[in-house]
Amino acid sequence: MTSDCIFCKIIAGEIPGQFVYQDEQVVAFRDIHPIAPTHILIAPRKHFDSVHHVDASDEPLLGHLFTAARLIAEQEKVSQSGYRLVVNTGAGAGQTVFHIHMHLLAGKPMSDKLV
Ligand code: 5GP
Ligand code: ZN
């Protein structure tokens, strides 16, 4: 737990989160400012500032984020319509919370363009 990290606080239950999925490695909760009808944040319980701070030993945990994403997409019934997974890395890419997380976005048409 990193004391000044808002996602660590959500994961620890110190501030509320609308959880949609939890297991021993990752949690998922609804984004407080959704930009799509389904907007879920998937984060490892372990704190990493960003992708820039991971290495090969983290691959099982980080791979598990994708398994969680697949399960959550099924749970949210967006698997067939499609969903977008986004990991912003660094302030210049729009990262605002420095606890690594994956956005799962779905429920509205998305253009082919990423930005
Ligand atoms: P980033 O810009 O770092 O990729 O994404 C951070 C996301 O966290 C943003 O979409 C923002 O709306 C969301 N967020 C920031 N603070 C909170 C919070 O306290 N609770 C929840 N559920 N989401 C948050
Ligand atoms: Zn954290």
PDB file of N, CA and C in Angstrom, residues 10-107:
ATOM      1  N   ILE A  10      -8.748   2.845  -2.170  1.00  0.00           N
ATOM      2  CA  ILE A  10      -9.985   2.158  -2.605  1.00  0.00           C
ATOM      3  C   ILE A  10      -9.823   0.658  -2.385  1.00  0.00           C
ATOM      4  N   ILE A  11      -8.683   0.115  -2.782  1.00  0.00           N
ATOM      5  CA  ILE A  11      -8.431  -1.331  -2.648  1.00  0.00           C
ATOM      6  C   ILE A  11      -8.462  -1.740  -1.170  1.00  0.00           C
ATOM      7  N   ALA A  12      -7.943  -0.885  -0.298  1.00  0.00           N
ATOM      8  CA  ALA A  12      -7.914  -1.178   1.145  1.00  0.00           C
ATOM      9  C   ALA A  12      -9.258  -0.920   1.816  1.00  0.00           C
ATOM     10  N   GLY A  13     -10.218  -0.354   1.082  1.00  0.00           N
ATOM     11  CA  GLY A  13     -11.539  -0.068   1.661  1.00  0.00           C
ATOM     12  C   GLY A  13     -11.560   1.204   2.485  1.00  0.00           C
ATOM     13  N   GLU A  14     -10.521   2.023   2.354  1.00  0.00           N
ATOM     14  CA  GLU A  14     -10.467   3.266   3.137  1.00  0.00           C
ATOM     15  C   GLU A  14     -11.339   4.355   2.530  1.00  0.00           C
ATOM     16  N   ILE A  15     -11.508   4.308   1.209  1.00  0.00           N
ATOM     17  CA  ILE A  15     -12.485   5.183   0.558  1.00  0.00           C
ATOM     18  C   ILE A  15     -13.333   4.303  -0.345  1.00  0.00           C
ATOM     19  N   PRO A  16     -14.587   4.702  -0.570  1.00  0.00           N
ATOM     20  CA  PRO A  16     -15.515   3.800  -1.264  1.00  0.00           C
ATOM     21  C   PRO A  16     -15.186   3.623  -2.739  1.00  0.00           C
ATOM     22  N   GLY A  17     -15.508   2.448  -3.213  1.00  0.00           N
ATOM     23  CA  GLY A  17     -15.408   2.147  -4.637  1.00  0.00           C
ATOM     24  C   GLY A  17     -16.569   1.245  -4.993  1.00  0.00           C
ATOM     25  N   GLN A  18     -17.050   1.392  -6.215  1.00  0.00           N
ATOM     26  CA  GLN A  18     -18.166   0.541  -6.668  1.00  0.00           C
ATOM     27  C   GLN A  18     -17.555  -0.685  -7.351  1.00  0.00           C
ATOM     28  N   PHE A  19     -17.259  -1.684  -6.553  1.00  0.00           N
ATOM     29  CA  PHE A  19     -16.534  -2.855  -7.058  1.00  0.00           C
ATOM     30  C   PHE A  19     -17.439  -3.731  -7.918  1.00  0.00           C
ATOM     31  N   VAL A  20     -16.872  -4.211  -9.016  1.00  0.00           N
ATOM     32  CA  VAL A  20     -17.618  -5.149  -9.876  1.00  0.00           C
ATOM     33  C   VAL A  20     -16.926  -6.510  -9.915  1.00  0.00           C
ATOM     34  N   TYR A  21     -15.679  -6.567  -9.464  1.00  0.00           N
ATOM     35  CA  TYR A  21     -14.923  -7.823  -9.508  1.00  0.00           C
ATOM     36  C   TYR A  21     -13.763  -7.713  -8.523  1.00  0.00           C
ATOM     37  N   GLN A  22     -13.484  -8.803  -7.829  1.00  0.00           N
ATOM     38  CA  GLN A  22     -12.309  -8.851  -6.948  1.00  0.00           C
ATOM     39  C   GLN A  22     -11.803 -10.270  -6.911  1.00  0.00           C
ATOM     40  N   ASP A  23     -10.500 -10.446  -6.910  1.00  0.00           N
ATOM     41  CA  ASP A  23      -9.911 -11.740  -6.579  1.00  0.00           C
ATOM     42  C   ASP A  23      -8.633 -11.470  -5.784  1.00  0.00           C
ATOM     43  N   GLU A  24      -7.828 -12.480  -5.604  1.00  0.00           N
ATOM     44  CA  GLU A  24      -6.673 -12.306  -4.724  1.00  0.00           C
ATOM     45  C   GLU A  24      -5.602 -11.391  -5.331  1.00  0.00           C
ATOM     46  N   GLN A  25      -5.670 -11.199  -6.636  1.00  0.00           N
ATOM     47  CA  GLN A  25      -4.624 -10.412  -7.300  1.00  0.00           C
ATOM     48  C   GLN A  25      -5.080  -9.049  -7.796  1.00  0.00           C
ATOM     49  N   VAL A  26      -6.315  -8.964  -8.234  1.00  0.00           N
ATOM     50  CA  VAL A  26      -6.783  -7.716  -8.855  1.00  0.00           C
ATOM     51  C   VAL A  26      -8.154  -7.315  -8.311  1.00  0.00           C
ATOM     52  N   VAL A  27      -8.458  -6.031  -8.477  1.00  0.00           N
ATOM     53  CA  VAL A  27      -9.803  -5.534  -8.197  1.00  0.00           C
ATOM     54  C   VAL A  27     -10.268  -4.738  -9.409  1.00  0.00           C
ATOM     55  N   ALA A  28     -11.589  -4.587  -9.518  1.00  0.00           N
ATOM     56  CA  ALA A  28     -12.163  -3.752 -10.581  1.00  0.00           C
ATOM     57  C   ALA A  28     -13.322  -2.979  -9.995  1.00  0.00           C
ATOM     58  N   PHE A  29     -13.382  -1.704 -10.370  1.00  0.00           N
ATOM     59  CA  PHE A  29     -14.440  -0.828  -9.852  1.00  0.00           C
ATOM     60  C   PHE A  29     -14.804   0.193 -10.925  1.00  0.00           C
ATOM     61  N   ARG A  30     -16.009   0.741 -10.809  1.00  0.00           N
ATOM     62  CA  ARG A  30     -16.493   1.685 -11.828  1.00  0.00           C
ATOM     63  C   ARG A  30     -15.766   3.025 -11.706  1.00  0.00           C
ATOM     64  N   ASP A  31     -15.437   3.588 -12.876  1.00  0.00           N
ATOM     65  CA  ASP A  31     -14.780   4.897 -12.902  1.00  0.00           C
ATOM     66  C   ASP A  31     -15.744   5.949 -12.353  1.00  0.00           C
ATOM     67  N   ILE A  32     -15.220   6.855 -11.550  1.00  0.00           N
ATOM     68  CA  ILE A  32     -16.063   7.881 -10.931  1.00  0.00           C
ATOM     69  C   ILE A  32     -16.557   8.900 -11.970  1.00  0.00           C
ATOM     70  N   HIS A  33     -15.846   9.040 -13.076  1.00  0.00           N
ATOM     71  CA  HIS A  33     -16.257   9.944 -14.161  1.00  0.00           C
ATOM     72  C   HIS A  33     -16.282   9.160 -15.471  1.00  0.00           C
ATOM     73  N   PRO A  34     -17.314   8.327 -15.653  1.00  0.00           N
ATOM     74  CA  PRO A  34     -17.317   7.444 -16.834  1.00  0.00           C
ATOM     75  C   PRO A  34     -17.399   8.216 -18.144  1.00  0.00           C
ATOM     76  N   ILE A  35     -16.663   7.729 -19.139  1.00  0.00           N
ATOM     77  CA  ILE A  35     -16.727   8.323 -20.475  1.00  0.00           C
ATOM     78  C   ILE A  35     -17.411   7.377 -21.454  1.00  0.00           C
ATOM     79  N   ALA A  36     -17.958   6.274 -20.948  1.00  0.00           N
ATOM     80  CA  ALA A  36     -18.730   5.330 -21.768  1.00  0.00           C
ATOM     81  C   ALA A  36     -19.738   4.680 -20.817  1.00  0.00           C
ATOM     82  N   PRO A  37     -20.828   4.126 -21.360  1.00  0.00           N
ATOM     83  CA  PRO A  37     -21.827   3.500 -20.484  1.00  0.00           C
ATOM     84  C   PRO A  37     -21.224   2.436 -19.561  1.00  0.00           C
ATOM     85  N   THR A  38     -20.274   1.697 -20.055  1.00  0.00           N
ATOM     86  CA  THR A  38     -19.496   0.799 -19.199  1.00  0.00           C
ATOM     87  C   THR A  38     -18.070   1.344 -19.142  1.00  0.00           C
ATOM     88  N   HIS A  39     -17.645   1.743 -17.958  1.00  0.00           N
ATOM     89  CA  HIS A  39     -16.280   2.267 -17.784  1.00  0.00           C
ATOM     90  C   HIS A  39     -15.771   1.752 -16.443  1.00  0.00           C
ATOM     91  N   ILE A  40     -14.947   0.735 -16.539  1.00  0.00           N
ATOM     92  CA  ILE A  40     -14.460   0.024 -15.354  1.00  0.00           C
ATOM     93  C   ILE A  40     -12.943   0.112 -15.312  1.00  0.00           C
ATOM     94  N   LEU A  41     -12.408   0.277 -14.128  1.00  0.00           N
ATOM     95  CA  LEU A  41     -10.957   0.312 -13.915  1.00  0.00           C
ATOM     96  C   LEU A  41     -10.532  -1.002 -13.282  1.00  0.00           C
ATOM     97  N   ILE A  42      -9.548  -1.643 -13.876  1.00  0.00           N
ATOM     98  CA  ILE A  42      -9.034  -2.923 -13.375  1.00  0.00           C
ATOM     99  C   ILE A  42      -7.607  -2.666 -12.902  1.00  0.00           C
ATOM    100  N   ALA A  43      -7.347  -2.981 -11.630  1.00  0.00           N
ATOM    101  CA  ALA A  43      -6.034  -2.654 -11.054  1.00  0.00           C
ATOM    102  C   ALA A  43      -5.511  -3.818 -10.223  1.00  0.00           C
ATOM    103  N   PRO A  44      -4.218  -4.061 -10.275  1.00  0.00           N
ATOM    104  CA  PRO A  44      -3.648  -5.052  -9.356  1.00  0.00           C
ATOM    105  C   PRO A  44      -3.693  -4.520  -7.930  1.00  0.00           C
ATOM    106  N   ARG A  45      -3.831  -5.430  -6.966  1.00  0.00           N
ATOM    107  CA  ARG A  45      -3.767  -5.011  -5.560  1.00  0.00           C
ATOM    108  C   ARG A  45      -2.386  -4.442  -5.247  1.00  0.00           C
ATOM    109  N   LYS A  46      -1.369  -4.997  -5.894  1.00  0.00           N
ATOM    110  CA  LYS A  46       0.004  -4.510  -5.702  1.00  0.00           C
ATOM    111  C   LYS A  46       0.174  -3.168  -6.406  1.00  0.00           C
ATOM    112  N   HIS A  47       0.800  -2.238  -5.733  1.00  0.00           N
ATOM    113  CA  HIS A  47       1.000  -0.914  -6.315  1.00  0.00           C
ATOM    114  C   HIS A  47       2.204  -0.889  -7.262  1.00  0.00           C
ATOM    115  N   PHE A  48       1.956  -0.426  -8.477  1.00  0.00           N
ATOM    116  CA  PHE A  48       3.005  -0.017  -9.412  1.00  0.00           C
ATOM    117  C   PHE A  48       2.605   1.382  -9.863  1.00  0.00           C
ATOM    118  N   ASP A  49       3.534   2.282 -10.004  1.00  0.00           N
ATOM    119  CA  ASP A  49       3.166   3.619 -10.486  1.00  0.00           C
ATOM    120  C   ASP A  49       2.587   3.561 -11.897  1.00  0.00           C
ATOM    121  N   SER A  50       3.221   2.761 -12.754  1.00  0.00           N
ATOM    122  CA  SER A  50       2.783   2.715 -14.149  1.00  0.00           C
ATOM    123  C   SER A  50       3.464   1.543 -14.847  1.00  0.00           C
ATOM    124  N   VAL A  51       3.172   1.357 -16.125  1.00  0.00           N
ATOM    125  CA  VAL A  51       3.847   0.316 -16.914  1.00  0.00           C
ATOM    126  C   VAL A  51       5.357   0.529 -16.893  1.00  0.00           C
ATOM    127  N   HIS A  52       5.758   1.769 -16.743  1.00  0.00           N
ATOM    128  CA  HIS A  52       7.182   2.087 -16.734  1.00  0.00           C
ATOM    129  C   HIS A  52       7.910   1.439 -15.545  1.00  0.00           C
ATOM    130  N   HIS A  53       7.156   0.915 -14.581  1.00  0.00           N
ATOM    131  CA  HIS A  53       7.757   0.361 -13.360  1.00  0.00           C
ATOM    132  C   HIS A  53       7.599  -1.148 -13.243  1.00  0.00           C
ATOM    133  N   VAL A  54       7.253  -1.819 -14.335  1.00  0.00           N
ATOM    134  CA  VAL A  54       7.087  -3.275 -14.261  1.00  0.00           C
ATOM    135  C   VAL A  54       8.292  -3.964 -14.900  1.00  0.00           C
ATOM    136  N   ASP A  55       8.486  -5.237 -14.529  1.00  0.00           N
ATOM    137  CA  ASP A  55       9.522  -6.024 -15.197  1.00  0.00           C
ATOM    138  C   ASP A  55       9.020  -7.448 -15.402  1.00  0.00           C
ATOM    139  N   ALA A  56       9.888  -8.320 -15.890  1.00  0.00           N
ATOM    140  CA  ALA A  56       9.460  -9.657 -16.304  1.00  0.00           C
ATOM    141  C   ALA A  56       8.843 -10.452 -15.158  1.00  0.00           C
ATOM    142  N   SER A  57       9.280 -10.195 -13.925  1.00  0.00           N
ATOM    143  CA  SER A  57       8.730 -10.950 -12.789  1.00  0.00           C
ATOM    144  C   SER A  57       7.259 -10.621 -12.545  1.00  0.00           C
ATOM    145  N   ASP A  58       6.786  -9.534 -13.102  1.00  0.00           N
ATOM    146  CA  ASP A  58       5.392  -9.116 -12.912  1.00  0.00           C
ATOM    147  C   ASP A  58       4.459  -9.670 -13.987  1.00  0.00           C
ATOM    148  N   GLU A  59       5.002 -10.429 -14.928  1.00  0.00           N
ATOM    149  CA  GLU A  59       4.185 -10.861 -16.063  1.00  0.00           C
ATOM    150  C   GLU A  59       2.965 -11.696 -15.668  1.00  0.00           C
ATOM    151  N   PRO A  60       3.075 -12.651 -14.710  1.00  0.00           N
ATOM    152  CA  PRO A  60       1.856 -13.396 -14.363  1.00  0.00           C
ATOM    153  C   PRO A  60       0.749 -12.492 -13.824  1.00  0.00           C
ATOM    154  N   LEU A  61       1.120 -11.561 -12.980  1.00  0.00           N
ATOM    155  CA  LEU A  61       0.124 -10.646 -12.414  1.00  0.00           C
ATOM    156  C   LEU A  61      -0.468  -9.747 -13.493  1.00  0.00           C
ATOM    157  N   LEU A  62       0.372  -9.208 -14.329  1.00  0.00           N
ATOM    158  CA  LEU A  62      -0.125  -8.292 -15.358  1.00  0.00           C
ATOM    159  C   LEU A  62      -0.940  -9.039 -16.409  1.00  0.00           C
ATOM    160  N   GLY A  63      -0.537 -10.251 -16.720  1.00  0.00           N
ATOM    161  CA  GLY A  63      -1.341 -11.075 -17.626  1.00  0.00           C
ATOM    162  C   GLY A  63      -2.713 -11.352 -17.035  1.00  0.00           C
ATOM    163  N   HIS A  64      -2.764 -11.486 -15.720  1.00  0.00           N
ATOM    164  CA  HIS A  64      -4.035 -11.750 -15.050  1.00  0.00           C
ATOM    165  C   HIS A  64      -5.014 -10.602 -15.218  1.00  0.00           C
ATOM    166  N   LEU A  65      -4.508  -9.386 -15.428  1.00  0.00           N
ATOM    167  CA  LEU A  65      -5.409  -8.253 -15.693  1.00  0.00           C
ATOM    168  C   LEU A  65      -6.266  -8.534 -16.921  1.00  0.00           C
ATOM    169  N   PHE A  66      -5.674  -9.182 -17.913  1.00  0.00           N
ATOM    170  CA  PHE A  66      -6.432  -9.487 -19.139  1.00  0.00           C
ATOM    171  C   PHE A  66      -7.478 -10.562 -18.887  1.00  0.00           C
ATOM    172  N   THR A  67      -7.134 -11.551 -18.082  1.00  0.00           N
ATOM    173  CA  THR A  67      -8.129 -12.571 -17.738  1.00  0.00           C
ATOM    174  C   THR A  67      -9.291 -11.937 -16.985  1.00  0.00           C
ATOM    175  N   ALA A  68      -8.964 -11.047 -16.059  1.00  0.00           N
ATOM    176  CA  ALA A  68     -10.018 -10.339 -15.325  1.00  0.00           C
ATOM    177  C   ALA A  68     -10.860  -9.514 -16.285  1.00  0.00           C
ATOM    178  N   ALA A  69     -10.214  -8.849 -17.237  1.00  0.00           N
ATOM    179  CA  ALA A  69     -10.955  -8.038 -18.208  1.00  0.00           C
ATOM    180  C   ALA A  69     -11.947  -8.896 -18.981  1.00  0.00           C
ATOM    181  N   ARG A  70     -11.517 -10.067 -19.378  1.00  0.00           N
ATOM    182  CA  ARG A  70     -12.413 -10.962 -20.125  1.00  0.00           C
ATOM    183  C   ARG A  70     -13.602 -11.380 -19.262  1.00  0.00           C
ATOM    184  N   LEU A  71     -13.340 -11.727 -18.001  1.00  0.00           N
ATOM    185  CA  LEU A  71     -14.424 -12.130 -17.098  1.00  0.00           C
ATOM    186  C   LEU A  71     -15.394 -10.975 -16.846  1.00  0.00           C
ATOM    187  N   ILE A  72     -14.849  -9.785 -16.655  1.00  0.00           N
ATOM    188  CA  ILE A  72     -15.693  -8.616 -16.381  1.00  0.00           C
ATOM    189  C   ILE A  72     -16.525  -8.269 -17.618  1.00  0.00           C
ATOM    190  N   ALA A  73     -15.930  -8.356 -18.789  1.00  0.00           N
ATOM    191  CA  ALA A  73     -16.678  -8.083 -20.027  1.00  0.00           C
ATOM    192  C   ALA A  73     -17.849  -9.048 -20.156  1.00  0.00           C
ATOM    193  N   GLU A  74     -17.636 -10.304 -19.803  1.00  0.00           N
ATOM    194  CA  GLU A  74     -18.739 -11.279 -19.850  1.00  0.00           C
ATOM    195  C   GLU A  74     -19.810 -10.908 -18.829  1.00  0.00           C
ATOM    196  N   GLN A  75     -19.355 -10.563 -17.641  1.00  0.00           N
ATOM    197  CA  GLN A  75     -20.280 -10.197 -16.558  1.00  0.00           C
ATOM    198  C   GLN A  75     -21.112  -8.971 -16.937  1.00  0.00           C
ATOM    199  N   GLU A  76     -20.474  -8.020 -17.625  1.00  0.00           N
ATOM    200  CA  GLU A  76     -21.152  -6.779 -18.022  1.00  0.00           C
ATOM    201  C   GLU A  76     -21.920  -6.934 -19.332  1.00  0.00           C
ATOM    202  N   LYS A  77     -21.811  -8.123 -19.923  1.00  0.00           N
ATOM    203  CA  LYS A  77     -22.507  -8.459 -21.174  1.00  0.00           C
ATOM    204  C   LYS A  77     -22.102  -7.534 -22.329  1.00  0.00           C
ATOM    205  N   VAL A  78     -20.801  -7.270 -22.425  1.00  0.00           N
ATOM    206  CA  VAL A  78     -20.298  -6.457 -23.529  1.00  0.00           C
ATOM    207  C   VAL A  78     -19.323  -7.233 -24.413  1.00  0.00           C
ATOM    208  N   SER A  79     -19.178  -8.542 -24.146  1.00  0.00           N
ATOM    209  CA  SER A  79     -18.210  -9.325 -24.920  1.00  0.00           C
ATOM    210  C   SER A  79     -18.535  -9.322 -26.397  1.00  0.00           C
ATOM    211  N   GLN A  80     -19.822  -9.466 -26.717  1.00  0.00           N
ATOM    212  CA  GLN A  80     -20.217  -9.578 -28.126  1.00  0.00           C
ATOM    213  C   GLN A  80     -20.140  -8.226 -28.822  1.00  0.00           C
ATOM    214  N   SER A  81     -20.568  -7.171 -28.149  1.00  0.00           N
ATOM    215  CA  SER A  81     -20.562  -5.843 -28.780  1.00  0.00           C
ATOM    216  C   SER A  81     -19.154  -5.277 -28.873  1.00  0.00           C
ATOM    217  N   GLY A  82     -18.280  -5.719 -27.998  1.00  0.00           N
ATOM    218  CA  GLY A  82     -16.884  -5.291 -28.052  1.00  0.00           C
ATOM    219  C   GLY A  82     -16.548  -4.297 -26.957  1.00  0.00           C
ATOM    220  N   TYR A  83     -15.279  -4.264 -26.631  1.00  0.00           N
ATOM    221  CA  TYR A  83     -14.821  -3.363 -25.571  1.00  0.00           C
ATOM    222  C   TYR A  83     -13.391  -2.960 -25.860  1.00  0.00           C
ATOM    223  N   ARG A  84     -13.025  -1.838 -25.290  1.00  0.00           N
ATOM    224  CA  ARG A  84     -11.677  -1.300 -25.488  1.00  0.00           C
ATOM    225  C   ARG A  84     -10.938  -1.316 -24.160  1.00  0.00           C
ATOM    226  N   LEU A  85      -9.701  -1.796 -24.188  1.00  0.00           N
ATOM    227  CA  LEU A  85      -8.842  -1.810 -23.001  1.00  0.00           C
ATOM    228  C   LEU A  85      -7.727  -0.795 -23.202  1.00  0.00           C
ATOM    229  N   VAL A  86      -7.580   0.101 -22.230  1.00  0.00           N
ATOM    230  CA  VAL A  86      -6.625   1.209 -22.361  1.00  0.00           C
ATOM    231  C   VAL A  86      -5.768   1.283 -21.099  1.00  0.00           C
ATOM    232  N   VAL A  87      -4.468   1.440 -21.302  1.00  0.00           N
ATOM    233  CA  VAL A  87      -3.557   1.648 -20.165  1.00  0.00           C
ATOM    234  C   VAL A  87      -2.739   2.912 -20.461  1.00  0.00           C
ATOM    235  N   ASN A  88      -3.147   4.010 -19.877  1.00  0.00           N
ATOM    236  CA  ASN A  88      -2.404   5.253 -20.051  1.00  0.00           C
ATOM    237  C   ASN A  88      -1.117   5.168 -19.230  1.00  0.00           C
ATOM    238  N   THR A  89      -0.023   5.588 -19.840  1.00  0.00           N
ATOM    239  CA  THR A  89       1.282   5.458 -19.169  1.00  0.00           C
ATOM    240  C   THR A  89       2.037   6.776 -19.254  1.00  0.00           C
ATOM    241  N   GLY A  90       2.070   7.463 -18.118  1.00  0.00           N
ATOM    242  CA  GLY A  90       2.757   8.751 -18.054  1.00  0.00           C
ATOM    243  C   GLY A  90       1.782   9.902 -18.269  1.00  0.00           C
ATOM    244  N   ALA A  91       2.114  11.035 -17.643  1.00  0.00           N
ATOM    245  CA  ALA A  91       1.226  12.198 -17.708  1.00  0.00           C
ATOM    246  C   ALA A  91       0.974  12.637 -19.147  1.00  0.00           C
ATOM    247  N   GLY A  92       1.996  12.510 -19.977  1.00  0.00           N
ATOM    248  CA  GLY A  92       1.848  12.929 -21.366  1.00  0.00           C
ATOM    249  C   GLY A  92       0.864  12.089 -22.143  1.00  0.00           C
ATOM    250  N   ALA A  93       0.578  10.899 -21.641  1.00  0.00           N
ATOM    251  CA  ALA A  93      -0.402  10.012 -22.277  1.00  0.00           C
ATOM    252  C   ALA A  93      -1.757  10.088 -21.591  1.00  0.00           C
ATOM    253  N   GLY A  94      -1.866  10.986 -20.609  1.00  0.00           N
ATOM    254  CA  GLY A  94      -3.149  11.166 -19.941  1.00  0.00           C
ATOM    255  C   GLY A  94      -3.296  10.418 -18.632  1.00  0.00           C
ATOM    256  N   GLN A  95      -2.216   9.800 -18.136  1.00  0.00           N
ATOM    257  CA  GLN A  95      -2.333   9.117 -16.846  1.00  0.00           C
ATOM    258  C   GLN A  95      -2.459  10.162 -15.738  1.00  0.00           C
ATOM    259  N   THR A  96      -3.467   9.997 -14.921  1.00  0.00           N
ATOM    260  CA  THR A  96      -3.696  10.934 -13.814  1.00  0.00           C
ATOM    261  C   THR A  96      -3.613  10.254 -12.457  1.00  0.00           C
ATOM    262  N   VAL A  97      -3.835   8.942 -12.417  1.00  0.00           N
ATOM    263  CA  VAL A  97      -3.697   8.183 -11.167  1.00  0.00           C
ATOM    264  C   VAL A  97      -2.514   7.236 -11.345  1.00  0.00           C
ATOM    265  N   PHE A  98      -1.499   7.420 -10.501  1.00  0.00           N
ATOM    266  CA  PHE A  98      -0.257   6.663 -10.688  1.00  0.00           C
ATOM    267  C   PHE A  98      -0.248   5.389  -9.846  1.00  0.00           C
ATOM    268  N   HIS A  99      -1.265   4.567 -10.115  1.00  0.00           N
ATOM    269  CA  HIS A  99      -1.352   3.162  -9.693  1.00  0.00           C
ATOM    270  C   HIS A  99      -1.814   2.453 -10.955  1.00  0.00           C
ATOM    271  N   ILE A 100      -0.987   1.601 -11.489  1.00  0.00           N
ATOM    272  CA  ILE A 100      -1.250   1.009 -12.801  1.00  0.00           C
ATOM    273  C   ILE A 100      -2.678   0.452 -12.864  1.00  0.00           C
ATOM    274  N   HIS A 101      -3.365   0.715 -13.978  1.00  0.00           N
ATOM    275  CA  HIS A 101      -4.747   0.254 -14.144  1.00  0.00           C
ATOM    276  C   HIS A 101      -5.086   0.191 -15.620  1.00  0.00           C
ATOM    277  N   MET A 102      -6.050  -0.642 -15.900  1.00  0.00           N
ATOM    278  CA  MET A 102      -6.569  -0.830 -17.247  1.00  0.00           C
ATOM    279  C   MET A 102      -8.008  -0.303 -17.265  1.00  0.00           C
ATOM    280  N   HIS A 103      -8.315   0.553 -18.240  1.00  0.00           N
ATOM    281  CA  HIS A 103      -9.703   0.984 -18.439  1.00  0.00           C
ATOM    282  C   HIS A 103     -10.400  -0.046 -19.315  1.00  0.00           C
ATOM    283  N   LEU A 104     -11.591  -0.463 -18.940  1.00  0.00           N
ATOM    284  CA  LEU A 104     -12.446  -1.281 -19.809  1.00  0.00           C
ATOM    285  C   LEU A 104     -13.618  -0.391 -20.198  1.00  0.00           C
ATOM    286  N   LEU A 105     -13.685  -0.085 -21.490  1.00  0.00           N
ATOM    287  CA  LEU A 105     -14.687   0.846 -22.023  1.00  0.00           C
ATOM    288  C   LEU A 105     -15.586   0.113 -22.999  1.00  0.00           C
ATOM    289  N   ALA A 106     -16.892   0.328 -22.857  1.00  0.00           N
ATOM    290  CA  ALA A 106     -17.829  -0.348 -23.764  1.00  0.00           C
ATOM    291  C   ALA A 106     -19.180   0.344 -23.688  1.00  0.00           C
ATOM    292  N   GLY A 107     -20.033  -0.035 -24.633  1.00  0.00           N
ATOM    293  CA  GLY A 107     -21.422   0.405 -24.572  1.00  0.00           C
ATOM    294  C   GLY A 107     -21.751   1.569 -25.462  1.00  0.00           C
TER     295      GLY A 107
END
